[in-house]
Every structure is written in C-alpha cells, then in structure tokens.
PDB file of C-alpha atoms and ligand atoms in Angstrom:
ATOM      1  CA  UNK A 541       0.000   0.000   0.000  1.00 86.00           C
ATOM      2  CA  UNK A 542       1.319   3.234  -0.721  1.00 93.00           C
ATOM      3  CA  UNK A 543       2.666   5.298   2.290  1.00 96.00           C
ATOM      4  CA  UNK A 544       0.869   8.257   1.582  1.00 97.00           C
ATOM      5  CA  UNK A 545      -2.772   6.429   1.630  1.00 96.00           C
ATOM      6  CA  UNK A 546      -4.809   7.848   4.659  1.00 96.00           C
ATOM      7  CA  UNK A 547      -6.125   5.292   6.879  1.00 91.00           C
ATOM      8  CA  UNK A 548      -8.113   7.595   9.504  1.00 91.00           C
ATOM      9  CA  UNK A 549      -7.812  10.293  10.578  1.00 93.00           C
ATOM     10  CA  UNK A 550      -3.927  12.239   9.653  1.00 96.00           C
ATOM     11  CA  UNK A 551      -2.765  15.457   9.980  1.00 96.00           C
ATOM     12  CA  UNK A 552      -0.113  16.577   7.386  1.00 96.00           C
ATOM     13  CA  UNK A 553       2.375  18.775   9.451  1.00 92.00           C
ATOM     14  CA  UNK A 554       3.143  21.420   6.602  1.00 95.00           C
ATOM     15  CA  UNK A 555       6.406  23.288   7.947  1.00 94.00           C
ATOM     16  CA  UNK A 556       5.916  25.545   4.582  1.00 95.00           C
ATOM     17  CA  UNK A 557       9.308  24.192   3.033  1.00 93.00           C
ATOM     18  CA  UNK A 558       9.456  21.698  -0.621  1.00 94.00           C
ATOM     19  CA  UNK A 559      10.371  18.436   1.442  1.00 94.00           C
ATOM     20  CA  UNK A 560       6.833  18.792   3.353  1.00 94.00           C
ATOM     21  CA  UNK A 561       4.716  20.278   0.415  1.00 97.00           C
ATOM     22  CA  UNK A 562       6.029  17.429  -1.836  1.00 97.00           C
ATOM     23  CA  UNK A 563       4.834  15.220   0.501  1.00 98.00           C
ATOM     24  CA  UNK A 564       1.529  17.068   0.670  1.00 98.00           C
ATOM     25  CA  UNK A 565       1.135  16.736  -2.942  1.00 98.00           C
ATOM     26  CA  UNK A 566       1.818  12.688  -2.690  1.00 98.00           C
ATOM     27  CA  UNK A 567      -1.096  12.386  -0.021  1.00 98.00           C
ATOM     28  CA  UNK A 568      -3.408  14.565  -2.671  1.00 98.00           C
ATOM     29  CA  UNK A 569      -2.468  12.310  -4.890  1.00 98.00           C
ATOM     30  CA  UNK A 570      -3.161   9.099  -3.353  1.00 97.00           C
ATOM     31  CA  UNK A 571      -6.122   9.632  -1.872  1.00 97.00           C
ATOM     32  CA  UNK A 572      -9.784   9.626  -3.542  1.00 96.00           C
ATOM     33  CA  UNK A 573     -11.458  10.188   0.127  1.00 96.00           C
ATOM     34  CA  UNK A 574      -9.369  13.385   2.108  1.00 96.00           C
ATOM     35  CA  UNK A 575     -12.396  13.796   4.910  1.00 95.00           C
ATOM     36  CA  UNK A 576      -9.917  12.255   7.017  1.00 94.00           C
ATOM     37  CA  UNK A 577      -6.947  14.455   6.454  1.00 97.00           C
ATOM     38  CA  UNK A 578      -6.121  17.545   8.419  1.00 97.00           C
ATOM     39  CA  UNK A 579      -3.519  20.078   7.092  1.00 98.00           C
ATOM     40  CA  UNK A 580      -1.704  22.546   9.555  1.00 98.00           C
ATOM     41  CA  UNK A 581       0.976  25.296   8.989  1.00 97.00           C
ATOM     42  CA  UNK A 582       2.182  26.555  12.699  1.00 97.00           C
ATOM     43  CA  UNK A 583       3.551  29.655  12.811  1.00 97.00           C
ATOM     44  CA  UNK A 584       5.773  30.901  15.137  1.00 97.00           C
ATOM     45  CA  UNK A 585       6.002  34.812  13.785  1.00 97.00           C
ATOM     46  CA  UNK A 586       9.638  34.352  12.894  1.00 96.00           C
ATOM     47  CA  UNK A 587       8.854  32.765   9.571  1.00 95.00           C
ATOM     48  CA  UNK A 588      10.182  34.064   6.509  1.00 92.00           C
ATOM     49  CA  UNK A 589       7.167  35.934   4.028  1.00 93.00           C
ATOM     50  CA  UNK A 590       8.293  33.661   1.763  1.00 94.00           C
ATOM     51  CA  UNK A 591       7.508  30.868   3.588  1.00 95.00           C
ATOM     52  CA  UNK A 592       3.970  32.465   4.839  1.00 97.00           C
ATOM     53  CA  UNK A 593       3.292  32.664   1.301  1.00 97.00           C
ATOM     54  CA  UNK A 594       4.360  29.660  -0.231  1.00 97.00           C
ATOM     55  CA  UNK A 595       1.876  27.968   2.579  1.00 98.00           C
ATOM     56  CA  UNK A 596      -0.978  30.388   0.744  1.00 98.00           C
ATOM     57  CA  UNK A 597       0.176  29.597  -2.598  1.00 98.00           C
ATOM     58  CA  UNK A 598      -0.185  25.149  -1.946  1.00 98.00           C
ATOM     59  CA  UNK A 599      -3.645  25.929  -0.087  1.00 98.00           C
ATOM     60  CA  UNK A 600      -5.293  27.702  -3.358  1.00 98.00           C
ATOM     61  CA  UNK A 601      -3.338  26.105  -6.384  1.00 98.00           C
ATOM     62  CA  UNK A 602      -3.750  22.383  -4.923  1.00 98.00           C
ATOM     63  CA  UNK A 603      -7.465  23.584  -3.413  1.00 98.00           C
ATOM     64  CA  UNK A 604      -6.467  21.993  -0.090  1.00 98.00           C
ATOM     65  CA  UNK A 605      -7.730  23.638   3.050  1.00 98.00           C
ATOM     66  CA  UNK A 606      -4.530  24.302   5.608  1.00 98.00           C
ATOM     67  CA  UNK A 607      -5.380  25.269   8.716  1.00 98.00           C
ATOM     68  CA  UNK A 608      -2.580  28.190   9.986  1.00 98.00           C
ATOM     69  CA  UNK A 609      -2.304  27.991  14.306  1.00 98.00           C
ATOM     70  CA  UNK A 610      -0.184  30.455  16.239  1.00 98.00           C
ATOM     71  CA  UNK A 611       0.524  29.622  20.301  1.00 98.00           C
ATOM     72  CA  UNK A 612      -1.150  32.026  22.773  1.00 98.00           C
ATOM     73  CA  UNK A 613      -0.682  32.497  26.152  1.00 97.00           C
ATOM     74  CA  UNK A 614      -4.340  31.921  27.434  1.00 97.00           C
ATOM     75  CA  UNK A 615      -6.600  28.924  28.121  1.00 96.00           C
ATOM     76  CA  UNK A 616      -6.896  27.738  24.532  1.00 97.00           C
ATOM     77  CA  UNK A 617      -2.969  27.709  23.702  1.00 97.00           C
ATOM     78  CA  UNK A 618      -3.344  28.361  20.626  1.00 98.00           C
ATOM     79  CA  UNK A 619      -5.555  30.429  17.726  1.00 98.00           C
ATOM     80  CA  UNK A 620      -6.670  29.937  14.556  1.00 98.00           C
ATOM     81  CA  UNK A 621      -5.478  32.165  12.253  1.00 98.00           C
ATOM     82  CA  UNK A 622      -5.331  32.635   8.357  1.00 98.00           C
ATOM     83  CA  UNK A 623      -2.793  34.375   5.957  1.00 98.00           C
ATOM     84  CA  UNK A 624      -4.288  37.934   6.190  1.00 98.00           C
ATOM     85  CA  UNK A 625      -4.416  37.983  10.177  1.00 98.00           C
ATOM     86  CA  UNK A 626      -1.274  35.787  10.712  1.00 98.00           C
ATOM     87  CA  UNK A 627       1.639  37.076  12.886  1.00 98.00           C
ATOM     88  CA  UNK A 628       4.502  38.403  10.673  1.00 96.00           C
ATOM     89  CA  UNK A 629       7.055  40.619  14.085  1.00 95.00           C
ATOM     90  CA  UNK A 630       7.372  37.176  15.923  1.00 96.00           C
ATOM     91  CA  UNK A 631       4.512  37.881  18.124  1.00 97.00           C
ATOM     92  CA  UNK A 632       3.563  33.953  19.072  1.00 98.00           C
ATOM     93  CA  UNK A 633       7.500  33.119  19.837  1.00 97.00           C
ATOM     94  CA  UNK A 634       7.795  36.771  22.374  1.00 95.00           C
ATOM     95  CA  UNK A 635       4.654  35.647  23.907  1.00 96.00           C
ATOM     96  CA  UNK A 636       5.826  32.046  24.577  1.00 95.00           C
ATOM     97  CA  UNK A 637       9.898  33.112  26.121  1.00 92.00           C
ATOM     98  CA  UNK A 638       7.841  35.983  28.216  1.00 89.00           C
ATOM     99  CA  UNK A 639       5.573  32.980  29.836  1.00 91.00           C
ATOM    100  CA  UNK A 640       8.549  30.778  30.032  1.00 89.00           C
ATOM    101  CA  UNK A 641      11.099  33.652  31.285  1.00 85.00           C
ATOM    102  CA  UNK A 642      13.850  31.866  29.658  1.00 87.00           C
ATOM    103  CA  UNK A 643      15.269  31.464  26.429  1.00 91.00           C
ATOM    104  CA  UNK A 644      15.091  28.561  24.530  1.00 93.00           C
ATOM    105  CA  UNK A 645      18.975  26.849  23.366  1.00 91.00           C
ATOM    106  CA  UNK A 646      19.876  24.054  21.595  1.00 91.00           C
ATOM    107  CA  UNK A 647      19.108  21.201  24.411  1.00 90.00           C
ATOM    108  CA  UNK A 648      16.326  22.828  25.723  1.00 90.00           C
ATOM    109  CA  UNK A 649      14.155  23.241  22.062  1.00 90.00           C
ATOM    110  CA  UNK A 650      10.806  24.273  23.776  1.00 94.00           C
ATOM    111  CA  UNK A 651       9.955  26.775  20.691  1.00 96.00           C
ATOM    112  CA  UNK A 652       9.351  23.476  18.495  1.00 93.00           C
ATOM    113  CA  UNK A 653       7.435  22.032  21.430  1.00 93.00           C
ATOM    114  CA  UNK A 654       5.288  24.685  22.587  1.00 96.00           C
ATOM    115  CA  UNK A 655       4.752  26.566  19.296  1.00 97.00           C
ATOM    116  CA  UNK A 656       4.706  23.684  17.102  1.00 95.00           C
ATOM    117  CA  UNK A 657       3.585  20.813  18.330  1.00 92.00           C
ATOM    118  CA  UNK A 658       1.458  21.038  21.410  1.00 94.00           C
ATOM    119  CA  UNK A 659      -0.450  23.854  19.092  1.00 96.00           C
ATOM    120  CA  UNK A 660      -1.085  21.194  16.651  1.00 95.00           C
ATOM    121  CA  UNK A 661      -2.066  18.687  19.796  1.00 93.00           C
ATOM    122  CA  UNK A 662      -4.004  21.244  21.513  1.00 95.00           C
ATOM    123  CA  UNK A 663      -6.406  22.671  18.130  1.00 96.00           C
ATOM    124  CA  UNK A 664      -7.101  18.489  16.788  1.00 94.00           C
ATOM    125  CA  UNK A 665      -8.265  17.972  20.936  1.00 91.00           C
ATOM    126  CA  UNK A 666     -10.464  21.222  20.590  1.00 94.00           C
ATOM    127  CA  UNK A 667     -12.390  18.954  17.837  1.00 92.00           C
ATOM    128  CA  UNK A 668     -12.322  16.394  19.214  1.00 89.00           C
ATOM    129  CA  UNK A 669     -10.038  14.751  16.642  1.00 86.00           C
ATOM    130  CA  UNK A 670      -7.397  13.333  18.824  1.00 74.00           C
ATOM    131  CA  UNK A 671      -7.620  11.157  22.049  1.00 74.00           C
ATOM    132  CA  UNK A 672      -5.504   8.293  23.860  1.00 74.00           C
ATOM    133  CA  UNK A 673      -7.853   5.537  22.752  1.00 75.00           C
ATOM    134  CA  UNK A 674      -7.915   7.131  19.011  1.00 80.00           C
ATOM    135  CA  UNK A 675      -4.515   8.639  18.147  1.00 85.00           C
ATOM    136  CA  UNK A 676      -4.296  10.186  14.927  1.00 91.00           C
ATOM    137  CA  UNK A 677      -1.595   9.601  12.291  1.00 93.00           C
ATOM    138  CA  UNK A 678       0.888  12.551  12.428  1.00 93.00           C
ATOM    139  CA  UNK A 679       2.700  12.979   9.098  1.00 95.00           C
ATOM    140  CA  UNK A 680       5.931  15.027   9.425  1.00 92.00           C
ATOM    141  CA  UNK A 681       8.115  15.646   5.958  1.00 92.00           C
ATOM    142  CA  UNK A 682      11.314  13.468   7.121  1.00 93.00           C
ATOM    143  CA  UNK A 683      13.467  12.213   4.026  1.00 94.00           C
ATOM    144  CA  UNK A 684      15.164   8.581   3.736  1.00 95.00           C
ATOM    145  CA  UNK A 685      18.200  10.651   3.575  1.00 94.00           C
ATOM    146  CA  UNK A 686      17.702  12.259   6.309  1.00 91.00           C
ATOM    147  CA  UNK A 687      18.384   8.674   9.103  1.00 91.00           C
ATOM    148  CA  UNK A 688      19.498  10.285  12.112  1.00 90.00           C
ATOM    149  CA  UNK A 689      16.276  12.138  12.052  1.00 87.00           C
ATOM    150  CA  UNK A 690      14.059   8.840  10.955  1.00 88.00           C
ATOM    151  CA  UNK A 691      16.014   6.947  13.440  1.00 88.00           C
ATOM    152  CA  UNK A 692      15.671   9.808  16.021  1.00 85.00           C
ATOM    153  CA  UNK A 693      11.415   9.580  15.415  1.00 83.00           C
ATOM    154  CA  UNK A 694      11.369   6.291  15.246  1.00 81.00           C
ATOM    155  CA  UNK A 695      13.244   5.903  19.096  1.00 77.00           C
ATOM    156  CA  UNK A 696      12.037   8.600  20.338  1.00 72.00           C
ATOM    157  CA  UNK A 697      10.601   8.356  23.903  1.00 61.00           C
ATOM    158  CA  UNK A 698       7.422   8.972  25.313  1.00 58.00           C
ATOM    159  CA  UNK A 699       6.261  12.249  25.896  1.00 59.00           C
ATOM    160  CA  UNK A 700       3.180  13.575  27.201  1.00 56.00           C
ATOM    161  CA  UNK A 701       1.962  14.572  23.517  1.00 58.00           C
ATOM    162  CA  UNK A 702       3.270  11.446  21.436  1.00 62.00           C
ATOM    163  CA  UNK A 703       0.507   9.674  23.288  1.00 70.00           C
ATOM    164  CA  UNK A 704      -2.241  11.780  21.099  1.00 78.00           C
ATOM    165  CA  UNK A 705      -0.100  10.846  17.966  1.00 84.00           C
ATOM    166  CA  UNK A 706       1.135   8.309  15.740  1.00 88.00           C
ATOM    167  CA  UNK A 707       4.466   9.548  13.775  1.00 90.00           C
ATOM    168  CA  UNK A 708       4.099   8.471  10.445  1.00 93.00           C
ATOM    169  CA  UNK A 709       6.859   9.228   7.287  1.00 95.00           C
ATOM    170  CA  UNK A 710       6.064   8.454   4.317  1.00 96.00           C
ATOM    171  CA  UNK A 711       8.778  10.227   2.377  1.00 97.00           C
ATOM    172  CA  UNK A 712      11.298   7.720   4.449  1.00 96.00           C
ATOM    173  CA  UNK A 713       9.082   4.889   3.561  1.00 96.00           C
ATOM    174  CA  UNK A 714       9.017   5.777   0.043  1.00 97.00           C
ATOM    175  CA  UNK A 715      12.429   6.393  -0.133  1.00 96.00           C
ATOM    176  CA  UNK A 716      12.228   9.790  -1.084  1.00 96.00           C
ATOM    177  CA  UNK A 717      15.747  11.941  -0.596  1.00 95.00           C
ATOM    178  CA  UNK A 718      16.222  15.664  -1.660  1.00 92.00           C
ATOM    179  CA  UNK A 719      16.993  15.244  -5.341  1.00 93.00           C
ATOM    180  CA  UNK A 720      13.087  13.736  -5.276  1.00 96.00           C
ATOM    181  CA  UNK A 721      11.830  16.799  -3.967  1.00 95.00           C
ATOM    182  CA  UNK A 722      14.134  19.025  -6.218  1.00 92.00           C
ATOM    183  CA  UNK A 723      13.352  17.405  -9.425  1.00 95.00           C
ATOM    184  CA  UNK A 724       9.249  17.858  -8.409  1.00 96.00           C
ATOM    185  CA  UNK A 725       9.335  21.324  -7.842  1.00 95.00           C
ATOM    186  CA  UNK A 726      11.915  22.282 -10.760  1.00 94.00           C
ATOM    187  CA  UNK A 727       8.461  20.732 -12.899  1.00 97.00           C
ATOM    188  CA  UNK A 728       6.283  23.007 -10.911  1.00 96.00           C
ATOM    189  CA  UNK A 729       4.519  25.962 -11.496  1.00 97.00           C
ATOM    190  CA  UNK A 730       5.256  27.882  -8.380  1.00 96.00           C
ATOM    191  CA  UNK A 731       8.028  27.454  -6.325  1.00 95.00           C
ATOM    192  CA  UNK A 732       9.154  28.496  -2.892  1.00 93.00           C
ATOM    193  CA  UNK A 733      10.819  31.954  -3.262  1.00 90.00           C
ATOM    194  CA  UNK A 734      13.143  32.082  -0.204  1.00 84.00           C
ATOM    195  CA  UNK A 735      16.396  34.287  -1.193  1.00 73.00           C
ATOM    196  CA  UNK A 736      19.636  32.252  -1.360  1.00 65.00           C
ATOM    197  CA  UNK A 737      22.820  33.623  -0.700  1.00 60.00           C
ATOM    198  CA  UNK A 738      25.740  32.409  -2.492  1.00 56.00           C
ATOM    199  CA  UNK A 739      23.156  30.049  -4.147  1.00 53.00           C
ATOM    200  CA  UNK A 740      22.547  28.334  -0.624  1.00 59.00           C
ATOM    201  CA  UNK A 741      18.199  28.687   0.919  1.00 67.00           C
ATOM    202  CA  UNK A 742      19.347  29.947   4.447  1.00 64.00           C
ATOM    203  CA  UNK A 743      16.195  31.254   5.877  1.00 67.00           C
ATOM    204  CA  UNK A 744      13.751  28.863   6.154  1.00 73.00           C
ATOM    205  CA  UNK A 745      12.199  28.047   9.689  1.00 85.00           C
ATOM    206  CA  UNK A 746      12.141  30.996  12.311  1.00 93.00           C
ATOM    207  CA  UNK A 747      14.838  33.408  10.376  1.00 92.00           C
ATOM    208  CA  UNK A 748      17.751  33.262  12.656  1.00 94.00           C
ATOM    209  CA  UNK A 749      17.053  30.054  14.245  1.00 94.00           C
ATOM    210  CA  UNK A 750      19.803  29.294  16.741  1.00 94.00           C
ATOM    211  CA  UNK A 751      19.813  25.443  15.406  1.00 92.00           C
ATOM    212  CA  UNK A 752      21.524  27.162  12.484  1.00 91.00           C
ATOM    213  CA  UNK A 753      24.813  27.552  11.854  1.00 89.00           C
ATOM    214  CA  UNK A 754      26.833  30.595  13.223  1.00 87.00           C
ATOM    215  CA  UNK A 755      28.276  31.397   9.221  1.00 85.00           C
ATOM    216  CA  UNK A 756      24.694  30.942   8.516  1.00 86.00           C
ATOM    217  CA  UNK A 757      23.598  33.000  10.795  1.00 89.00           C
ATOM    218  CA  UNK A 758      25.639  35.665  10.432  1.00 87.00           C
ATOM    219  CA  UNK A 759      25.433  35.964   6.698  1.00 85.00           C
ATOM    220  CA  UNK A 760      21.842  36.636   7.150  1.00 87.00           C
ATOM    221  CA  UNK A 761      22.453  39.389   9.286  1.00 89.00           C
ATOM    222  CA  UNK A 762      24.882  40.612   7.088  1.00 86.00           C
ATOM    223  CA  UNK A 763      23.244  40.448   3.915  1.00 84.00           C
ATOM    224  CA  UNK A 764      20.339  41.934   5.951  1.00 83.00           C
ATOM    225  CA  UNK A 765      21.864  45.585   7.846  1.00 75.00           C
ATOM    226  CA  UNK A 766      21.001  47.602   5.606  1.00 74.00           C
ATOM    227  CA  UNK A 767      16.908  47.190   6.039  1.00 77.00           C
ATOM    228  CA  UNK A 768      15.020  48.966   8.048  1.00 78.00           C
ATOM    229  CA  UNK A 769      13.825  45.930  10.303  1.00 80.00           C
ATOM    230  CA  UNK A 770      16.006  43.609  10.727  1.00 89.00           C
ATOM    231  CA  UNK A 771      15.550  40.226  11.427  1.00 91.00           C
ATOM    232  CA  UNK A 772      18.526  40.348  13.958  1.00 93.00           C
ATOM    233  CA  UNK A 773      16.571  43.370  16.107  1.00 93.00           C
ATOM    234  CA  UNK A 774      14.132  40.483  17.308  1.00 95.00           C
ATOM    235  CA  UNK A 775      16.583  37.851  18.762  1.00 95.00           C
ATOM    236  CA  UNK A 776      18.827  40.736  19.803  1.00 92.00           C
ATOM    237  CA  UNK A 777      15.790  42.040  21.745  1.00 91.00           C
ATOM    238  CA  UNK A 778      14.762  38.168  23.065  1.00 92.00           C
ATOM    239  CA  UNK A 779      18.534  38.253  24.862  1.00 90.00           C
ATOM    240  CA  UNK A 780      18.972  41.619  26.295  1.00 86.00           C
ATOM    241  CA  UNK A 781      15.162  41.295  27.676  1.00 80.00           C
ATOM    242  CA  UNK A 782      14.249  37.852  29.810  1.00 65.00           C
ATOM    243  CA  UNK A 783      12.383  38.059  32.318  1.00 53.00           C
ATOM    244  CA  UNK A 784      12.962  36.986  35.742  1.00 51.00           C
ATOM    245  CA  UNK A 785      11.120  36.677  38.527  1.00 50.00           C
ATOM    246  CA  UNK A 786       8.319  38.942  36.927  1.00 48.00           C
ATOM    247  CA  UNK A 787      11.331  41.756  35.598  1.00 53.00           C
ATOM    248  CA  UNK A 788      13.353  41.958  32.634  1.00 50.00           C
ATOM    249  CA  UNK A 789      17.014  41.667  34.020  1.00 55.00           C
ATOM    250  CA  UNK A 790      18.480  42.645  31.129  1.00 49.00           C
ATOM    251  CA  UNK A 791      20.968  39.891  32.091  1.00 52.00           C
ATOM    252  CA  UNK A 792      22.721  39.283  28.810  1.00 55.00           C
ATOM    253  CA  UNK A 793      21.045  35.676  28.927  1.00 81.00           C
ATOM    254  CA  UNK A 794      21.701  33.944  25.364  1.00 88.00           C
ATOM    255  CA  UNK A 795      19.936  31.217  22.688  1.00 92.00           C
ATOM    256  CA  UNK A 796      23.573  30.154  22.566  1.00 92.00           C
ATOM    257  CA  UNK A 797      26.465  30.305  24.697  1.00 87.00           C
ATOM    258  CA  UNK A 798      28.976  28.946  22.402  1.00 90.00           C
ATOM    259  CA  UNK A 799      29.267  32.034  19.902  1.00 89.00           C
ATOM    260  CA  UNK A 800      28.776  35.799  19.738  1.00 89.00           C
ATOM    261  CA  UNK A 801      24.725  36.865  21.258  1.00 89.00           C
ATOM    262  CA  UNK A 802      23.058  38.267  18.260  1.00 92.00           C
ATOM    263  CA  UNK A 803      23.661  42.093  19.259  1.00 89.00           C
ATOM    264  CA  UNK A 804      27.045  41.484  18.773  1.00 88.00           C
ATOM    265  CA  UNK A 805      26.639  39.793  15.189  1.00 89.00           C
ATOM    266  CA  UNK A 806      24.613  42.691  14.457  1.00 90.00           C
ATOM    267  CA  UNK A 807      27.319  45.154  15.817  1.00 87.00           C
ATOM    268  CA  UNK A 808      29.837  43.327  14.124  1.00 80.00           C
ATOM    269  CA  UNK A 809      28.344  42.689  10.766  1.00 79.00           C
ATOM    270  CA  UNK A 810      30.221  45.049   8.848  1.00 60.00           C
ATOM    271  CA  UNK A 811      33.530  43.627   9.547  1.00 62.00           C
ATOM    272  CA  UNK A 812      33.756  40.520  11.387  1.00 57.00           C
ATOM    273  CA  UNK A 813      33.394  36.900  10.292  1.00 51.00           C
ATOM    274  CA  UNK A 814      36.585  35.223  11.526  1.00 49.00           C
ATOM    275  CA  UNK A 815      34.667  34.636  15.065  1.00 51.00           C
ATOM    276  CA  UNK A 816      31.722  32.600  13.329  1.00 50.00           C
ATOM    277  CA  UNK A 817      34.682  29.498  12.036  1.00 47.00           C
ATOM    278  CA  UNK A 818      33.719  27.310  14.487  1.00 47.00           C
ATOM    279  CA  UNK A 819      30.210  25.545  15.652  1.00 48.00           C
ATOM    280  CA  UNK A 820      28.652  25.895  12.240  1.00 55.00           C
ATOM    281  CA  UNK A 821      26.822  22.734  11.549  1.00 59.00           C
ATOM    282  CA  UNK A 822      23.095  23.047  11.565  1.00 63.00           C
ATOM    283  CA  UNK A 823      21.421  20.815  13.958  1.00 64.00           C
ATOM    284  CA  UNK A 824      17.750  19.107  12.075  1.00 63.00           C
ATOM    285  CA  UNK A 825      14.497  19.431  14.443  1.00 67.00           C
ATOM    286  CA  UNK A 826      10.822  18.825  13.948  1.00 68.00           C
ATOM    287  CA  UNK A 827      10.970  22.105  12.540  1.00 76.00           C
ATOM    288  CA  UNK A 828      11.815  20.402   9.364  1.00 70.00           C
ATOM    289  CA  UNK A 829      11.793  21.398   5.170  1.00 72.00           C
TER     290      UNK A 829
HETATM  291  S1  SF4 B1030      12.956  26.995  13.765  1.00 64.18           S
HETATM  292 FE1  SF4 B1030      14.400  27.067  15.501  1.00 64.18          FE
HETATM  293  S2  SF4 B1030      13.807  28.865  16.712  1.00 64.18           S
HETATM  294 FE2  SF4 B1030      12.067  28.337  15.367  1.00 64.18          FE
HETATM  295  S3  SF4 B1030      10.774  27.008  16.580  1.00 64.18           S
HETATM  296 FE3  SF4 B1030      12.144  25.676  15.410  1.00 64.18          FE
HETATM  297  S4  SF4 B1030      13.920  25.302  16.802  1.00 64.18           S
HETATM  298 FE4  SF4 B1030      12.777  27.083  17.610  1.00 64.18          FE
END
C-alpha cells in the first residue's frame, strides 16, 4: 500500500518548506477520500514571508484547506489564524519566552514544542479529533536521507503529547531523498521563493534560528543591515530582555552560549566573520523542510 494512503484520521504537518509540500502533494495524490486528512501550517512569527506565502500559494493552487495555528498564552494555547491575520514581528514566539522567562537553546528546544507541536495537539483535541484511545496519524516531511532524524522519530521516547499521535513518514518509507523533492518542484509551477545567498536557501524556519549555523547565521544578518527591520533586532531584543522573577534583568542571557549573542553579530556585521569558524553545523528538528 502506498505510504501516503490515509487510513483515519492524519494530519499533514506542513512546515511551509518543498520536502513537506512534496509530501503534501503525494497524499493529494493518493487519496480519492481526504475527509480524514487535516492540514496545519504553525507559525511561530519568525517565519520568513516567503515561507507564509508559499503555505498560501499550496492551499489555493492544490485547493487543499490548511489550517494556519499560532501559540497564545491563554486557556486555549493556541488560535486559529489565516494568511491575512497571521503574525509576521514574531509575536507567538515573544509571547511564549515571556511565559517561560527563559530562552530557549539548543538542548532545551521548547519553541518546536510549545509553538509547534502542542499547538497542533491542543487545536485536533479542541475537535475532538485526537484522544488516547484514538490517536491520529501525524505525518511530518522526514526524508530517507535524512536517518538520524528517521532513526531519532522512530526511538524517540514517550512524551506527554506522542501519546495523542502516531508519527508516520512516508517520504522515508518511500524512499524519497532531496533530489526527489528538487526534481518535483523544478516541474512546478510555483516554487518556494526564499532568497539564497551564495546560491545556498538559508532562511527557512524561524529566520535566525539558533539550530543554524553561526556562518549561517551571520550571513543573514549581514546580507540583511542595511533594512530597516532587521531580522537580527528580534533575537537581539529576546537576549537583552528575559524576564525573571516577573522583571526583565536585562541579564545578557543567550539562545547560545557557544558564539557571539546576536547584538554582537549585528554590531559586528560590517567587519567581522573570523569569530563565526567554528560551531557551524546546523542541527535538524521537527521544525523540518
Ligand atoms: S525553527 Fe528554531 S527557533 Fe524556530 S521554533 Fe524551530 S527550533 Fe525554535
């Protein structure tokens, strides 16, 4: 049976990168019945416009409904909203380290958690949709050349939301890898228009993400000082203002401690890049492509 066939109820995870709308497109495509499928796009307000409309563009061309969630900080967790209304100055992610009153780092990922994840958990509970006896099928855009993440999914340990879902990938199963997903959307249409620089896609995900690499990273806010917002301003503004204890210390806290904080990449940007050598591997999460 193909991997992509629906058997109850599945929510496609749409991250708003190729990998994850290829694999979109397969489930269209291999399914006569799609009452059971549910298609969400969370956003976490760090999101490249690119990205926000790429998710538009798959909803009307493929005439597929995708439902856009945000995190809030109130009883719900989470809101419903749509490309018009949807947050574009990183509203959800503020709202979420202001509740938590730390940052989030590379072992402590609670962004994907919290603004990905248990949004997703929390809206398919508000319907009803998800429960322990009735798990739903959770599709998530993971490649067969991606193993360490397969292998990571498929080990992973309980949590108090995996209980609600079934991880499914079918681009593994199918044995999908990148060139796959290149070749289909070189045939396409529309494409996702993220800028590259030096013919390398840096920005999807939250802009700045501090899973990225530092070279990454910086060259982003390089290529970006001469705007008038920059996308550096916003995690530059996340470090120098935690809160604690109810306060904003102000207490130089950091995403990362193993490179420069983000003010100092964008104080540096002009000149610097020797600093960023080291630490610049990319590290995968549910985030995803
Ligand atoms: S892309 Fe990075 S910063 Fe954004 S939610 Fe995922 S791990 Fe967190």
């Amino acid at each position: 049976m193909s991997p992509y066939k629906l058997s109850g109820t599945t929510v496609v995870s749409f991250s708003g990168g190729r990998t994850s709308a290829y694999m979109l497109r397969q489930v269209l495509d291999n399914n006569d019945d799609l009452s059971d499928l549910v298609v969400t796009f969370a956003n976490t307000g760090k999101e490249h416009p690119a990205t926000l409309e790429f998710v538009q563009e798959c909803a009307e061309r493929w005439a597929v409904p995708i439902v856009w969630l945000e995190f809030r900080d109130d009883d719900a967790g989470f809101s419903v909203v749509d490309y018009a209304t949807t947050s574009r100055q990183g509203e959800p992610f503020e709202a979420l380290i202001r509740k938590r009153k730390y940052l989030p780092n590379p072992v402590t990922r609670f962004c994907t958690i919290d603004l990905k994840i248990r949004v997703i958990h929390k809206y398919l509970r508000s319907l009803g949709l998800s429960t322990e006896e009735t798990p739903v099928d959770m599709m998530t855009g993971i490649r067969a050349d991606e193993p360490r993440r397969v292998v990571k999914i498929r080990h992973r340990k309980s949590t108090s939301e995996s209980k609600w879902a079934t991880m499914v990938m079918p681009l593994a199963d199918a044995g999908v890898g990148i060139q796959d997903v290149t070749d289909f959307w070189a045939a396409q249409p529309f494409d996702l228009t993220l800028p590259t620089i030096n013919g390398r896609t840096l920005e999807g995900n939250c802009d700045l993400c501090f899973l990225k690499g530092a070279k990454q990273v910086y060259s982003i806010i390089a290529s970006d000082r001469d705007e008038l917002i920059r996308k550096g301003d916003w995690w530059a503004r996340m470090e120098s203002s935690v809160v604690s204890g109810g306060k904003f210390t102000g207490d130089g806290a950091r995403f990362r401690s193993d490179r420069p904080s983000y003010q100092q990449m964008l104080d540096y940007s002009d000149t610097q890049f020797d600093m960023f050598a080291d630490h610049d591997e990319s590290i995968a999460c549910f985030c995803g492509d």
